Short mmCIF file of C-alpha atoms and ligand atoms in Angstrom, two decimals:
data_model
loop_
_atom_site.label_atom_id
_atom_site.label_comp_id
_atom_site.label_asym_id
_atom_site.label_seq_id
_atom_site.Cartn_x
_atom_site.Cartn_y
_atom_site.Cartn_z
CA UNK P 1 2.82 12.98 -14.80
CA UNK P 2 -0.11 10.54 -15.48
CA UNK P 3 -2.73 9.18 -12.72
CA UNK P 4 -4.68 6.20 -12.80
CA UNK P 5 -8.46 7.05 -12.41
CA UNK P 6 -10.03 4.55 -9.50
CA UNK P 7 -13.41 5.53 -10.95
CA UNK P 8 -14.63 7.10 -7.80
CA UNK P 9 -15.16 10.53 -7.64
CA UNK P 10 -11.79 12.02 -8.22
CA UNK P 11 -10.18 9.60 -6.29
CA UNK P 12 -6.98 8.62 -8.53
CA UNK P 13 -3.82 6.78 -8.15
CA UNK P 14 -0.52 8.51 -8.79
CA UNK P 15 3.33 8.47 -8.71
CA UNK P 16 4.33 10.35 -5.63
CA UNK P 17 6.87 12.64 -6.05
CA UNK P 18 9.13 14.88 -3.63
CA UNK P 19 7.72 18.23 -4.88
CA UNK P 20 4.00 16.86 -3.42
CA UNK P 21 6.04 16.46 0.16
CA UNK P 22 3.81 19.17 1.79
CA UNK P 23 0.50 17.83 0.53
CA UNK P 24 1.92 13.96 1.46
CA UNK P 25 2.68 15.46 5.11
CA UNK P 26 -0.65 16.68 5.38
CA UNK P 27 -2.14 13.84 4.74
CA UNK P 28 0.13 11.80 6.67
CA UNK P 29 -0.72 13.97 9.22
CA UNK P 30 -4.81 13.47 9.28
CA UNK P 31 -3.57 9.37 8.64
CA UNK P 32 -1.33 8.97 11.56
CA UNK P 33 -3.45 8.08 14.27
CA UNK P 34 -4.69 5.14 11.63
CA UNK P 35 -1.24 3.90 10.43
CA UNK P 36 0.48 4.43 13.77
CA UNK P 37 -0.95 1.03 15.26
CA UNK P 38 -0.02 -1.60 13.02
CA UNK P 39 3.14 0.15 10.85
CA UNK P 40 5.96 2.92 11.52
CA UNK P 41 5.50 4.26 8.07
CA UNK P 42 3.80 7.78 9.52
CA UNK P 43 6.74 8.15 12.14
CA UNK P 44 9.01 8.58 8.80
CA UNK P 45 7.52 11.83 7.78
CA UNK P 46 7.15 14.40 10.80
CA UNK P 47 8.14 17.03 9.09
CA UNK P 48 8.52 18.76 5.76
CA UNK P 49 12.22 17.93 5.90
CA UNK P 50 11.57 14.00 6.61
CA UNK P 51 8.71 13.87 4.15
CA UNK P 52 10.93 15.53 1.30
CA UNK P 53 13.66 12.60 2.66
CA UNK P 54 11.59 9.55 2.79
CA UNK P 55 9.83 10.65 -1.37
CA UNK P 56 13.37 11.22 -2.31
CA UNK P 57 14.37 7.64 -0.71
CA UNK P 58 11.48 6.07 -2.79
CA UNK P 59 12.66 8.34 -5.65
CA UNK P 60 16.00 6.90 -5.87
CA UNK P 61 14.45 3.10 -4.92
CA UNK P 62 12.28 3.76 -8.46
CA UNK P 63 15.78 4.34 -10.37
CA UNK P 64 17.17 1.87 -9.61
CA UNK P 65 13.95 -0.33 -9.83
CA UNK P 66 13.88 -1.56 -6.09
CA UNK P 67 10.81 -0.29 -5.37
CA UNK P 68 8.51 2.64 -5.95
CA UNK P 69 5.71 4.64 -3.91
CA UNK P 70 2.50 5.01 -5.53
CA UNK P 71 -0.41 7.33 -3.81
CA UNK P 72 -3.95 6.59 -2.81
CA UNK P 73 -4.62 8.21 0.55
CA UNK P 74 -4.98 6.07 3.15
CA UNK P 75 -6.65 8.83 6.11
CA UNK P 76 -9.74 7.65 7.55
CA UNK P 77 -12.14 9.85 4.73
CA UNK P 78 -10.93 7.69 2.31
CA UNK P 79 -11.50 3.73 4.43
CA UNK P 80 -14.83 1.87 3.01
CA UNK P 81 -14.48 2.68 -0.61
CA UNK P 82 -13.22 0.31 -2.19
CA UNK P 83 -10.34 2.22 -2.99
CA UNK P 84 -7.27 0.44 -1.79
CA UNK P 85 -8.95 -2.74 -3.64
CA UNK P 86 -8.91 -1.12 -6.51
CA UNK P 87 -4.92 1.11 -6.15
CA UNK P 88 -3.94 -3.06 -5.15
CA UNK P 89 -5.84 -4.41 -8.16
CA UNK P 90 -4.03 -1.31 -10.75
CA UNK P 91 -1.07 -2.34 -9.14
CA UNK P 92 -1.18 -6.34 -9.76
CA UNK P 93 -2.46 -5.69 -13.09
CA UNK P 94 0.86 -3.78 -13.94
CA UNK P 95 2.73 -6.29 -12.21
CA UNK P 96 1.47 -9.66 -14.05
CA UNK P 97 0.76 -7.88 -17.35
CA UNK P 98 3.76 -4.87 -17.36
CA UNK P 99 6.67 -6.44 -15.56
CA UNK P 100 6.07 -10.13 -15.74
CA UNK P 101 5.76 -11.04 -12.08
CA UNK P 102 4.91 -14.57 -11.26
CA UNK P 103 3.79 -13.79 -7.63
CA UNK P 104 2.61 -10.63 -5.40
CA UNK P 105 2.41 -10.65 -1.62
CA UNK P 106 0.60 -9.13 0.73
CA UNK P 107 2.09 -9.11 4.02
CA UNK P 108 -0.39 -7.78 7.03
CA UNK P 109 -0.19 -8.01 10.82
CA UNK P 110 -2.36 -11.06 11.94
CA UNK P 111 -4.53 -8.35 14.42
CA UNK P 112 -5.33 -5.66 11.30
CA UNK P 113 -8.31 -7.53 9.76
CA UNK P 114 -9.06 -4.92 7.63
CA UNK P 115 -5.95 -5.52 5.81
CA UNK P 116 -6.27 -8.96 5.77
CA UNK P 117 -10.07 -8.49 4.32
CA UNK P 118 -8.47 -6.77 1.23
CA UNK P 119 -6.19 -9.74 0.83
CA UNK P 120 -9.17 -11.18 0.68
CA UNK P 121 -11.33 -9.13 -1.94
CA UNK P 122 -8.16 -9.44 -4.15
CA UNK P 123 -8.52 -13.08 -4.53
CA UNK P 124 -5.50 -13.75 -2.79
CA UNK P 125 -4.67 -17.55 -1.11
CA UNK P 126 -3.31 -17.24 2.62
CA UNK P 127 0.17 -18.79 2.41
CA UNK P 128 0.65 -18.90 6.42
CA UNK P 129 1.02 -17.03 9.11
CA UNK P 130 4.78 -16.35 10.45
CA UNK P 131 4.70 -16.07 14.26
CA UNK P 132 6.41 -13.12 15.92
CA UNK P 133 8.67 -12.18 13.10
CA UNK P 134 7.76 -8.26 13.38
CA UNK P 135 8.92 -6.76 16.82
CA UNK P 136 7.13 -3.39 17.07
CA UNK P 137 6.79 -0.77 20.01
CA UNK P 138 7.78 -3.26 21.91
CA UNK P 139 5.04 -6.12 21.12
CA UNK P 140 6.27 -8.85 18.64
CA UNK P 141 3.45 -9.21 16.35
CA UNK P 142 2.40 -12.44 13.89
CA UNK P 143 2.38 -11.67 10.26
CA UNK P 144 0.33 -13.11 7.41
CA UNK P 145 1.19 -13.96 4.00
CA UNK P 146 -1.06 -13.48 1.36
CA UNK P 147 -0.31 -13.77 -2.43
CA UNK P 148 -1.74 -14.13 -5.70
CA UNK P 149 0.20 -16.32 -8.76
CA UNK P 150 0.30 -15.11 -12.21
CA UNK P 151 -1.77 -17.58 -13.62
CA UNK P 152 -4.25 -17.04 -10.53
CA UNK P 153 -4.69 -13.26 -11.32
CA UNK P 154 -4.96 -13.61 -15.45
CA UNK P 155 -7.73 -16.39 -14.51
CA UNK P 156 -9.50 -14.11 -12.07
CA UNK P 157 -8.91 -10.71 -14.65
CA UNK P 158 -10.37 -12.70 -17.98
CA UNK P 159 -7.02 -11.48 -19.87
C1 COA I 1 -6.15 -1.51 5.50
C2 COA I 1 -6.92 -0.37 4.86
C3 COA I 1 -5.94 0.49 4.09
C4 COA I 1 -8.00 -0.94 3.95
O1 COA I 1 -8.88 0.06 3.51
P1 COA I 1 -10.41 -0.25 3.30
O2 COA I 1 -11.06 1.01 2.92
O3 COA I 1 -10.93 -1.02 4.45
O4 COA I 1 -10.38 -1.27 2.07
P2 COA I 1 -11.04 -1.16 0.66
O5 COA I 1 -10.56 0.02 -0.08
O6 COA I 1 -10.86 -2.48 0.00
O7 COA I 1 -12.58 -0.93 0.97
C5 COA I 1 -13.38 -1.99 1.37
C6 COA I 1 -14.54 -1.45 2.15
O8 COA I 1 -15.23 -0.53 1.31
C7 COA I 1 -16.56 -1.02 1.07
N1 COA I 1 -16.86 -0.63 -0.30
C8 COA I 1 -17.66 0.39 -0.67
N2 COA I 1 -17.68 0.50 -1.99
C9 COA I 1 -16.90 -0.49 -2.50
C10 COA I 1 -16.54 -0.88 -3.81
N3 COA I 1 -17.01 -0.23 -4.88
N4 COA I 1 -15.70 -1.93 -3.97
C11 COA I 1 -15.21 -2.60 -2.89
N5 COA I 1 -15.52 -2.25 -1.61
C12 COA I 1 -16.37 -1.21 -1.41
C13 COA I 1 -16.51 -2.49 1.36
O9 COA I 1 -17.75 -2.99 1.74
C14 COA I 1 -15.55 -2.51 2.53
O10 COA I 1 -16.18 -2.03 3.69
P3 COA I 1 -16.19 -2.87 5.05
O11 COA I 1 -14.76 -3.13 5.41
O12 COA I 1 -16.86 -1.99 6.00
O13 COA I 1 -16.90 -4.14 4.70
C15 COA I 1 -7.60 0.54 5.90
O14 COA I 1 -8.54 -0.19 6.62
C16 COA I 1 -6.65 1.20 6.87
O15 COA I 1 -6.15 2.29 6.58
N6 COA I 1 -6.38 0.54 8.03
C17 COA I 1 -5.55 1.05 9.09
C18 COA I 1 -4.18 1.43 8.68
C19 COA I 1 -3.48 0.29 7.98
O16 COA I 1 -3.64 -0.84 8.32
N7 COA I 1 -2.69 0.66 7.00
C20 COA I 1 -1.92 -0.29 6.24
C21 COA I 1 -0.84 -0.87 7.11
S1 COA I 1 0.07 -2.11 6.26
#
């Protein structure tokens, strides 16, 4: 299995696969409080059985190239790093330069700023804001759209 060093510490970006579902729970476990707020992502893995189901869902999105899961911990030990910017910047790099994408999103509750600032950082253009699309616990929230264009990110990368 390969993993991406992030250049900090050991702090590396990696495939995640369903035999790492008890070391993903953990860690989903310390993140919850975090992620809870603005996304129900943490509420999909409560347990070793629904954290083996939801890498197996992202396992079977990957083979049939719909979507994949990639791992950078997101628990509060890891927040003012840099290290998302740099997992997101990995990430657009393989997208432009692997796969041929012509445009990446980022799509962030208006309210989580910190999100938003790594929109930001990535030299991303704010495309709009699209009120009260996201109804969550209740509350319907306004999300942002933020994106970077091919041309955009080989300008920004040098290559
Ligand atoms: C959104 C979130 C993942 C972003 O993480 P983050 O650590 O703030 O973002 P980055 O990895 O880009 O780190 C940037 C911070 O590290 C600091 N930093 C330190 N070293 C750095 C480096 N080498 N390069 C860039 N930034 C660095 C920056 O100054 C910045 O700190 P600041 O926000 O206090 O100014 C995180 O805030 C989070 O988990 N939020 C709550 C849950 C959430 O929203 N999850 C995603 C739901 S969609």
């Amino acid at each position: 299995m390969f993993a991406v060093s992030l250049g900090d510490d050991k702090a590396e970006l990696r495939p995640l696969e369903i035999w790492q579902a008890e070391e993903f729970l953990a860690h989903m476990d310390r993140a919850r409080e975090l992620v809870d707020p603005w996304i129900p992502f943490a509420s999909f893995a409560t347990d070793l059985d629904s954290a083996r189901d939801l890498l197996r869902r992202y396992a079977e999105k990957q083979a049939a190239d719909t979507g994949r899961l990639y791992g950078i911990w997101l628990e509060p030990a890891a927040q003012g790093r840099g290290l998302i910017t740099r997992a997101a910047e990995r990430l657009i790099d393989w997208a432009v330069y692997e796969r041929g994408m012509h445009r990446v999103e980022w799509d962030a509750s208006a309210a989580n700023t910190r999100s938003i600032a790594v929109a930001k950082r990535l030299g991303m253009t704010r495309d709009g804001v699209i009120r009260q699309n996201y109804l969550y616990r209740g509350v319907r929230h306004d999300s942002e759209i933020w994106s970077v264009l091919a041309p955009e990110w080989r300008a920004r990368t040098g290559r």
